[in-house]
């Protein structure tokens, strides 16, 4: 359809596609590091208050208010404080942070500098997904430029404030996207999530106060300091300031990364000419996962909802990491859930019994149903297994140390809630009504 969605002022992606946008010279020509210059004239608490007033919320999944998270760091701690940047972008359907690292890494680095000054942090680690070789190289090149320009190092733009920044690549484990598993990995240990409390803001990296922020979250900080919290807050809604990046994939004509307003609806994202440009010819929307594979699925009649934390929460789902996956009317929902369940079974760290035992159990049941071997009671058993990992609704009642258990159980609950008839059809017909999978066999992995 023609473009009807409200125009959005780009904040994060404004320079993408411009020549050499990833370099320091290009960034400074666009006003880069002006926000840091202003921050260095302010008291640290005033910076935190400014971020609070902006209504910036974390862009990595939970959507926790960023300024509030910063305020939890104790000011009088005798231990060193750390900032850890979560660039372990591994959620299926999510691919936005890598674009920031490729196209405008200095935006994130300026956010690191502002946050570090506000929090009294002198060491920052940028933790990137192990597969991000190119993104790591580009980020490191930007860090090198920042050192040469006197932004990082023994002083910060002439201010007597030292900051060192290091890039660390993980080993490709999804679990290390969870903030405490990330900290364990940074310490050279197995990436196992920690029990909370204590929370990282008090006892984090090396037992010291630590803030963990997502790449997009920190990239959003410089515009707030440069243009003011009120300007940023007005770009969004009452509880969610600014714009945000979403990753559109699946059955749409133009998949990609788009910067949208908090008011932009899923329907607009799919059909508007400035975004997805509609469905392939002859296809209709059947379902949408709105926030990465761990977010509960929505049916076709539930898509006139804003891509915003509170609006999606009212639908018993979440904005998550911004991965919008569109499924059309040729999609088998049992097969789709099987694929999602296999991912979480493979990526479980095995620390917690409900997750270690429950995720492969879900996968075996789904394979059995999909292959036409399902028996009466299998669907109820699948629901019971998911409830043992994490009941639903509401979101957040999981029985595991970290949220991977929730991430594995929520799709199962929501698929069964909205598409149970398809599961029953598989049992009734002793086959998949949608025919053989076009990509061939899944192999022997259960």
Coordinates of C-alpha atoms in Angstrom, one line a residue:
X1 CA 0.0 0.0 0.0
X2 CA 1.1 3.6 -0.3
X3 CA 3.0 5.3 2.5
X4 CA 0.6 6.2 5.2
X5 CA 2.7 5.7 8.3
X6 CA 3.7 8.8 10.2
X7 CA 7.1 10.1 9.2
X8 CA 9.9 9.3 11.6
X9 CA 12.9 11.5 12.3
X10 CA 15.9 9.1 12.1
X11 CA 18.1 9.2 15.1
X12 CA 20.3 6.0 14.9
X13 CA 20.3 5.4 11.2
X14 CA 20.5 9.0 9.9
X15 CA 24.1 8.5 8.5
X16 CA 23.8 5.0 7.2
X17 CA 24.7 4.8 3.5
X18 CA 26.8 8.0 3.6
X19 CA 30.4 7.8 2.4
X20 CA 32.8 6.6 5.1
X21 CA 30.1 7.0 7.8
X22 CA 32.0 4.7 10.1
X23 CA 35.0 7.1 10.4
X24 CA 35.7 9.7 13.0
X25 CA 35.9 12.5 10.4
X26 CA 32.5 11.7 9.0
X27 CA 31.0 11.4 12.5
X28 CA 32.4 14.7 13.6
X29 CA 31.2 16.5 10.5
X30 CA 27.6 15.5 11.6
X31 CA 28.1 16.9 15.1
X32 CA 29.5 13.8 16.5
X33 CA 30.9 14.0 20.1
X34 CA 28.9 17.3 20.7
X35 CA 26.9 15.3 23.2
X36 CA 30.0 14.3 25.1
X37 CA 31.3 17.9 25.1
X38 CA 28.1 18.9 26.8
X39 CA 28.2 16.0 29.2
X40 CA 31.7 17.0 30.3
X41 CA 30.3 20.3 31.5
X42 CA 27.7 18.6 33.6
X43 CA 27.7 16.9 37.0
X44 CA 27.6 13.1 36.6
X45 CA 24.2 12.9 38.4
X46 CA 22.8 15.5 36.1
X47 CA 23.7 13.3 33.1
X48 CA 21.9 10.3 34.7
X49 CA 18.9 12.6 35.4
X50 CA 18.9 13.7 31.7
X51 CA 18.8 10.1 30.5
X52 CA 16.0 9.3 32.9
X53 CA 13.9 12.3 31.6
X54 CA 14.4 11.1 28.0
X55 CA 12.5 7.9 28.8
X56 CA 15.2 5.9 27.0
X57 CA 14.6 2.2 27.6
X58 CA 17.0 -0.7 26.9
X59 CA 17.0 -1.9 23.4
X60 CA 18.4 -5.4 24.1
X61 CA 15.2 -7.2 25.2
X62 CA 13.8 -6.3 28.6
X63 CA 13.2 -2.6 27.9
X64 CA 14.3 -1.5 31.3
X65 CA 14.6 2.3 31.8
X66 CA 18.3 3.1 31.1
X67 CA 18.7 6.0 33.5
X68 CA 17.2 4.0 36.3
X69 CA 19.6 1.2 35.6
X70 CA 22.5 3.6 35.8
X71 CA 21.2 5.0 39.1
X72 CA 21.6 1.6 40.8
X73 CA 25.4 1.8 40.6
X74 CA 26.6 2.7 44.1
X75 CA 28.4 6.0 44.1
X76 CA 30.6 5.3 47.2
X77 CA 31.9 1.9 46.2
X78 CA 35.7 1.5 46.8
X79 CA 35.9 -1.0 44.0
X80 CA 36.4 0.0 40.3
X81 CA 33.3 0.3 38.2
X82 CA 32.9 -1.3 34.8
X83 CA 30.7 -0.8 31.7
X84 CA 30.0 -3.9 29.5
X85 CA 28.5 -3.4 26.1
X86 CA 26.2 -6.3 25.0
X87 CA 26.9 -6.8 21.3
X88 CA 26.2 -10.6 21.4
X89 CA 23.3 -10.3 19.0
X90 CA 22.2 -13.9 18.7
X91 CA 18.4 -13.8 19.0
X92 CA 16.9 -15.4 15.9
X93 CA 15.2 -12.7 13.8
X94 CA 17.4 -9.9 15.1
X95 CA 20.2 -8.2 13.1
X96 CA 20.2 -4.5 14.0
X97 CA 23.2 -4.0 16.3
X98 CA 25.6 -5.2 13.6
X99 CA 24.4 -2.4 11.3
X100 CA 25.3 0.2 14.0
X101 CA 28.8 -1.3 14.4
X102 CA 29.3 -1.4 10.6
X103 CA 27.8 2.0 9.7
X104 CA 28.3 4.3 12.7
X105 CA 30.4 2.7 15.5
X106 CA 31.4 6.1 16.8
X107 CA 27.8 6.7 17.9
X108 CA 28.1 3.8 20.3
X109 CA 31.6 4.9 21.4
X110 CA 30.3 8.4 22.2
X111 CA 27.5 6.7 24.3
X112 CA 30.2 4.7 26.0
X113 CA 32.2 7.8 26.9
X114 CA 29.1 9.7 28.2
X115 CA 27.9 6.7 30.3
X116 CA 31.4 6.1 31.7
X117 CA 31.8 9.7 32.7
X118 CA 28.4 9.7 34.4
X119 CA 29.0 6.5 36.2
X120 CA 32.7 6.9 37.1
X121 CA 33.7 4.0 34.9
X122 CA 37.3 3.9 33.7
X123 CA 37.3 0.5 31.8
X124 CA 34.7 -0.6 29.2
X125 CA 34.5 -3.9 27.4
X126 CA 32.6 -4.2 24.1
X127 CA 31.5 -7.9 24.0
X128 CA 30.6 -8.9 20.5
X129 CA 29.2 -12.1 19.1
X130 CA 32.0 -14.5 18.0
X131 CA 30.8 -14.5 14.4
X132 CA 31.1 -10.7 14.2
X133 CA 34.6 -10.6 12.7
X134 CA 34.0 -7.7 10.3
X135 CA 32.0 -5.7 12.9
X136 CA 34.7 -6.3 15.5
X137 CA 37.4 -5.0 13.1
X138 CA 35.4 -1.9 12.3
X139 CA 34.7 -1.3 16.0
X140 CA 38.3 -1.7 16.9
X141 CA 39.3 0.8 14.1
X142 CA 36.9 3.3 15.5
X143 CA 38.3 2.8 19.0
X144 CA 41.8 3.4 17.7
X145 CA 40.6 6.6 16.1
X146 CA 39.1 7.6 19.5
X147 CA 42.4 7.0 21.3
X148 CA 44.3 9.1 18.7
X149 CA 41.8 12.0 19.0
X150 CA 42.1 12.1 22.8
X151 CA 38.6 10.8 23.5
X152 CA 39.7 7.6 25.1
X153 CA 43.0 7.2 27.0
X154 CA 44.4 9.2 29.9
X155 CA 42.1 12.1 29.3
X156 CA 38.7 12.6 27.7
X157 CA 38.7 15.7 25.4
X158 CA 41.1 17.4 27.8
X159 CA 39.1 16.5 30.9
X160 CA 41.0 14.7 33.6
X161 CA 39.1 11.5 33.2
X162 CA 40.8 8.3 31.9
X163 CA 38.8 5.7 29.9
X164 CA 40.1 2.5 28.3
X165 CA 37.9 0.5 25.9
X166 CA 38.5 -3.0 24.7
X167 CA 36.7 -5.3 22.1
X168 CA 36.1 -8.9 23.3
X169 CA 34.6 -11.5 21.0
X170 CA 32.6 -14.4 22.4
X171 CA 32.6 -18.0 21.2
X172 CA 29.2 -17.9 19.5
X173 CA 27.1 -19.0 22.5
X174 CA 23.5 -17.5 22.6
X175 CA 23.4 -17.8 26.4
X176 CA 26.2 -15.1 26.6
X177 CA 23.6 -12.5 25.5
X178 CA 22.2 -12.8 29.0
X179 CA 24.0 -10.2 31.0
X180 CA 25.4 -12.3 33.8
X181 CA 26.5 -15.1 31.4
X182 CA 28.2 -12.3 29.4
X183 CA 30.1 -11.2 32.6
X184 CA 31.1 -14.8 33.3
X185 CA 32.5 -15.1 29.7
X186 CA 34.4 -11.8 30.1
X187 CA 36.0 -13.2 33.2
X188 CA 37.2 -16.2 31.1
X189 CA 34.7 -18.7 32.6
X190 CA 32.0 -20.8 31.1
X191 CA 29.1 -18.7 30.0
X192 CA 26.6 -19.7 32.8
X193 CA 24.1 -17.2 34.1
X194 CA 24.4 -16.1 37.7
X195 CA 21.8 -16.1 40.4
X196 CA 20.3 -12.6 41.0
X197 CA 20.4 -10.9 43.4
X198 CA 23.1 -9.6 43.7
X199 CA 22.6 -7.7 40.5
X200 CA 25.5 -6.6 38.3
X201 CA 25.1 -2.9 39.2
X202 CA 26.3 -3.9 42.7
X203 CA 28.3 -7.1 42.1
X204 CA 29.2 -7.5 38.5
X205 CA 32.4 -8.0 36.5
X206 CA 35.2 -9.1 38.8
X207 CA 32.8 -8.7 41.8
X208 CA 32.6 -4.9 41.1
X209 CA 29.7 -2.6 40.2
X210 CA 28.9 -3.0 36.5
X211 CA 26.4 -1.6 34.0
X212 CA 25.5 -3.8 31.0
X213 CA 24.0 -1.9 28.1
X214 CA 23.0 -3.0 24.6
X215 CA 24.7 -1.5 21.5
X216 CA 21.6 0.4 20.3
X217 CA 20.9 1.7 23.9
X218 CA 24.3 3.3 24.1
X219 CA 24.1 4.7 20.5
X220 CA 20.9 6.4 21.6
X221 CA 22.6 8.4 24.4
X222 CA 24.6 11.0 22.4
X223 CA 21.5 12.5 20.7
X224 CA 19.9 12.9 24.1
X225 CA 22.8 14.9 25.5
X226 CA 23.2 16.9 22.2
X227 CA 19.6 17.8 21.7
X228 CA 18.1 17.4 25.1
X229 CA 15.9 14.9 27.0
X230 CA 12.6 16.6 26.1
X231 CA 13.3 16.4 22.4
X232 CA 14.1 12.7 22.6
X233 CA 11.1 11.9 24.9
X234 CA 8.7 13.7 22.5
X235 CA 9.8 11.4 19.6
X236 CA 8.3 8.5 21.4
X237 CA 5.3 7.7 23.7
X238 CA 4.6 8.5 27.3
X239 CA 6.8 5.7 28.7
X240 CA 9.1 5.0 25.8
X241 CA 11.2 7.8 24.4
X242 CA 12.9 8.1 21.0
X243 CA 12.8 5.8 18.0
X244 CA 14.1 2.3 17.7
X245 CA 15.4 -0.2 15.2
X246 CA 13.4 -3.2 14.1
X247 CA 14.5 -6.1 12.0
X248 CA 11.8 -7.2 9.5
X249 CA 12.2 -10.7 8.1
X250 CA 10.1 -13.6 6.7
X251 CA 7.3 -13.4 4.2
X252 CA 7.5 -9.7 3.1
X253 CA 8.5 -8.0 -0.1
X254 CA 11.3 -5.9 1.4
X255 CA 12.9 -7.3 4.6
X256 CA 15.5 -5.2 6.3
X257 CA 16.4 -3.0 9.3
X258 CA 14.1 0.0 9.7
X259 CA 14.1 2.9 12.2
X260 CA 10.5 3.3 13.3
X261 CA 8.6 5.4 15.8
X262 CA 7.2 3.9 19.0
X263 CA 3.8 4.6 17.4
X264 CA 4.4 2.6 14.3
X265 CA 2.2 -0.5 14.1
X266 CA 3.1 -4.0 12.9
X267 CA 0.6 -3.6 10.1
X268 CA 2.3 -0.4 8.9
X269 CA 5.7 -2.1 9.2
X270 CA 4.6 -5.0 7.0
X271 CA 2.6 -3.1 4.4
X272 CA 3.8 0.5 4.2
X273 CA 5.9 1.4 1.1
X274 CA 8.7 2.9 3.3
X275 CA 9.1 -0.4 5.1
X276 CA 8.1 -4.0 4.1
X277 CA 6.0 -3.1 1.0
X278 CA 3.5 -5.9 1.7
X279 CA 3.4 -9.6 1.2
X280 CA 4.5 -11.7 -1.7
X281 CA 1.8 -12.1 -4.4
X282 CA -1.1 -14.4 -3.4
X283 CA 0.0 -14.6 0.3
X284 CA -1.7 -13.4 3.4
X285 CA -0.3 -12.7 6.9
X286 CA -1.0 -15.6 9.2
X287 CA 1.1 -14.8 12.2
X288 CA 3.9 -12.4 13.4
X289 CA 6.6 -12.8 16.1
X290 CA 7.1 -9.2 17.2
X291 CA 10.3 -9.2 19.2
X292 CA 12.7 -12.0 18.2
X293 CA 12.0 -15.8 18.4
X294 CA 11.4 -15.7 22.2
X295 CA 8.5 -13.3 22.0
X296 CA 5.0 -14.9 22.0
X297 CA 3.5 -15.0 18.5
X298 CA 0.5 -12.8 17.4
X299 CA -2.3 -13.9 15.1
X300 CA -3.3 -11.9 11.9
X301 CA -6.1 -10.2 13.8
X302 CA -3.8 -8.7 16.4
X303 CA -1.4 -6.7 14.4
X304 CA -2.9 -3.2 14.6
X305 CA -0.6 -2.7 17.6
X306 CA 2.3 -0.3 18.1
X307 CA 5.8 -1.7 18.1
X308 CA 6.3 -0.3 21.6
X309 CA 7.0 -2.0 24.9
X310 CA 3.8 -1.2 26.8
X311 CA 1.5 -1.7 23.8
X312 CA 2.9 -5.2 23.1
X313 CA 2.8 -6.0 26.8
X314 CA -1.0 -5.5 26.7
X315 CA -1.1 -8.2 24.1
X316 CA 0.9 -10.6 26.4
X317 CA 3.9 -10.4 24.2
X318 CA 7.0 -8.1 24.0
X319 CA 9.1 -5.8 21.8
X320 CA 12.1 -7.8 22.9
X321 CA 15.1 -7.3 20.6
X322 CA 13.2 -5.9 17.7
X323 CA 13.1 -9.0 15.5
X324 CA 9.7 -9.0 13.6
X325 CA 9.2 -12.3 11.8
X326 CA 6.3 -12.5 9.4
X327 CA 4.7 -15.9 8.6
X328 CA 2.2 -16.3 5.7
X329 CA -0.7 -18.6 5.2
X330 CA 1.5 -21.3 3.7
X331 CA 3.4 -21.7 7.0
X332 CA 3.0 -24.7 9.1
X333 CA 2.9 -23.5 12.7
X334 CA 3.9 -26.9 14.2
X335 CA 7.0 -26.9 11.9
X336 CA 7.8 -23.3 12.8
X337 CA 7.6 -24.0 16.5
X338 CA 9.7 -27.1 16.1
X339 CA 12.5 -25.0 14.6
X340 CA 12.3 -22.4 17.4
X341 CA 12.3 -25.2 20.0
X342 CA 15.3 -26.9 18.5
X343 CA 17.2 -23.6 18.7
X344 CA 16.6 -23.2 22.5
X345 CA 17.2 -26.8 23.2
X346 CA 20.6 -26.6 21.6
X347 CA 21.5 -23.2 23.2
X348 CA 20.5 -24.1 26.7
X349 CA 23.5 -24.0 29.0
X350 CA 22.2 -27.0 31.0
X351 CA 22.6 -25.4 34.4
X352 CA 18.9 -25.5 35.3
X353 CA 16.9 -28.8 35.3
X354 CA 13.6 -27.3 33.8
X355 CA 15.5 -25.9 30.9
X356 CA 18.0 -28.7 30.5
X357 CA 15.3 -31.4 30.5
X358 CA 12.3 -29.5 29.2
X359 CA 13.7 -27.9 26.1
X360 CA 14.7 -31.2 24.4
X361 CA 11.5 -32.8 25.6
X362 CA 9.5 -30.0 23.8
X363 CA 11.6 -30.7 20.7
X364 CA 10.9 -34.4 20.7
X365 CA 7.2 -33.9 21.1
X366 CA 7.0 -31.4 18.3
X367 CA 9.0 -33.6 16.0
X368 CA 6.7 -36.4 16.7
X369 CA 3.6 -34.3 16.0
X370 CA 5.0 -32.8 12.8
X371 CA 6.0 -36.2 11.4
X372 CA 2.5 -37.6 11.9
X373 CA 3.4 -39.8 14.8
X374 CA 1.5 -37.8 17.4
X375 CA -0.8 -39.5 19.9
X376 CA -3.8 -38.3 22.0
X377 CA -2.4 -36.4 24.9
X378 CA 0.8 -35.2 23.2
X379 CA -0.5 -31.6 22.8
X380 CA -1.5 -31.4 26.5
X381 CA 1.9 -32.9 27.4
X382 CA 3.6 -30.3 25.4
X383 CA 1.7 -27.6 27.2
X384 CA 2.6 -29.1 30.6
X385 CA 6.3 -29.3 29.8
X386 CA 6.3 -25.6 28.7
X387 CA 4.5 -24.7 32.0
X388 CA 7.1 -26.6 34.0
X389 CA 9.8 -24.4 32.4
X390 CA 7.8 -21.1 32.6
X391 CA 4.1 -20.6 33.0
X392 CA 2.2 -18.1 30.9
X393 CA 0.6 -15.6 31.1
X394 CA 2.1 -13.3 32.4
X395 CA 5.6 -13.1 31.1
X396 CA 8.4 -13.4 33.6
X397 CA 7.4 -16.3 35.9
X398 CA 10.1 -18.7 34.7
X399 CA 11.5 -21.5 36.9
X400 CA 15.1 -21.0 35.7
X401 CA 18.1 -18.8 36.7
X402 CA 17.9 -16.8 33.5
X403 CA 15.3 -16.0 30.9
X404 CA 16.3 -18.7 28.4
X405 CA 13.7 -20.9 30.0
X406 CA 11.1 -18.3 29.4
X407 CA 12.4 -17.8 25.8
X408 CA 11.9 -21.5 25.1
X409 CA 8.5 -21.9 26.8
X410 CA 6.7 -18.7 25.7
X411 CA 6.6 -19.6 22.0
X412 CA 5.2 -23.0 22.8
X413 CA 2.4 -21.5 25.0
X414 CA 1.5 -18.8 22.4
X415 CA 1.6 -21.1 19.4
X416 CA -0.7 -23.6 21.2
X417 CA -3.0 -20.8 22.4
X418 CA -3.5 -19.2 19.0
X419 CA -3.0 -22.2 16.6
X420 CA -4.0 -25.3 18.5
X421 CA -6.3 -26.4 15.6
X422 CA -3.2 -26.9 13.5
X423 CA -1.6 -29.2 16.1
X424 CA -4.9 -31.1 16.4
X425 CA -5.0 -31.5 12.6
X426 CA -1.5 -33.1 12.6
X427 CA -2.8 -35.7 15.1
X428 CA -6.0 -36.2 13.3
X429 CA -4.6 -36.7 9.8
X430 CA -1.4 -38.5 11.0
X431 CA 0.7 -36.2 8.8
X432 CA 1.6 -32.5 8.2
X433 CA -1.3 -30.9 6.3
X434 CA 1.1 -28.5 4.7
X435 CA 3.1 -31.3 3.0
X436 CA 6.8 -32.1 3.0
X437 CA 9.1 -29.3 4.0
X438 CA 10.5 -27.6 0.9
X439 CA 14.0 -27.5 2.4
X440 CA 14.2 -31.3 2.8
X441 CA 14.8 -33.4 5.9
X442 CA 15.8 -32.0 9.3
X443 CA 18.2 -34.9 9.8
X444 CA 18.3 -37.0 12.9
X445 CA 18.5 -34.2 15.5
X446 CA 15.4 -34.4 17.6

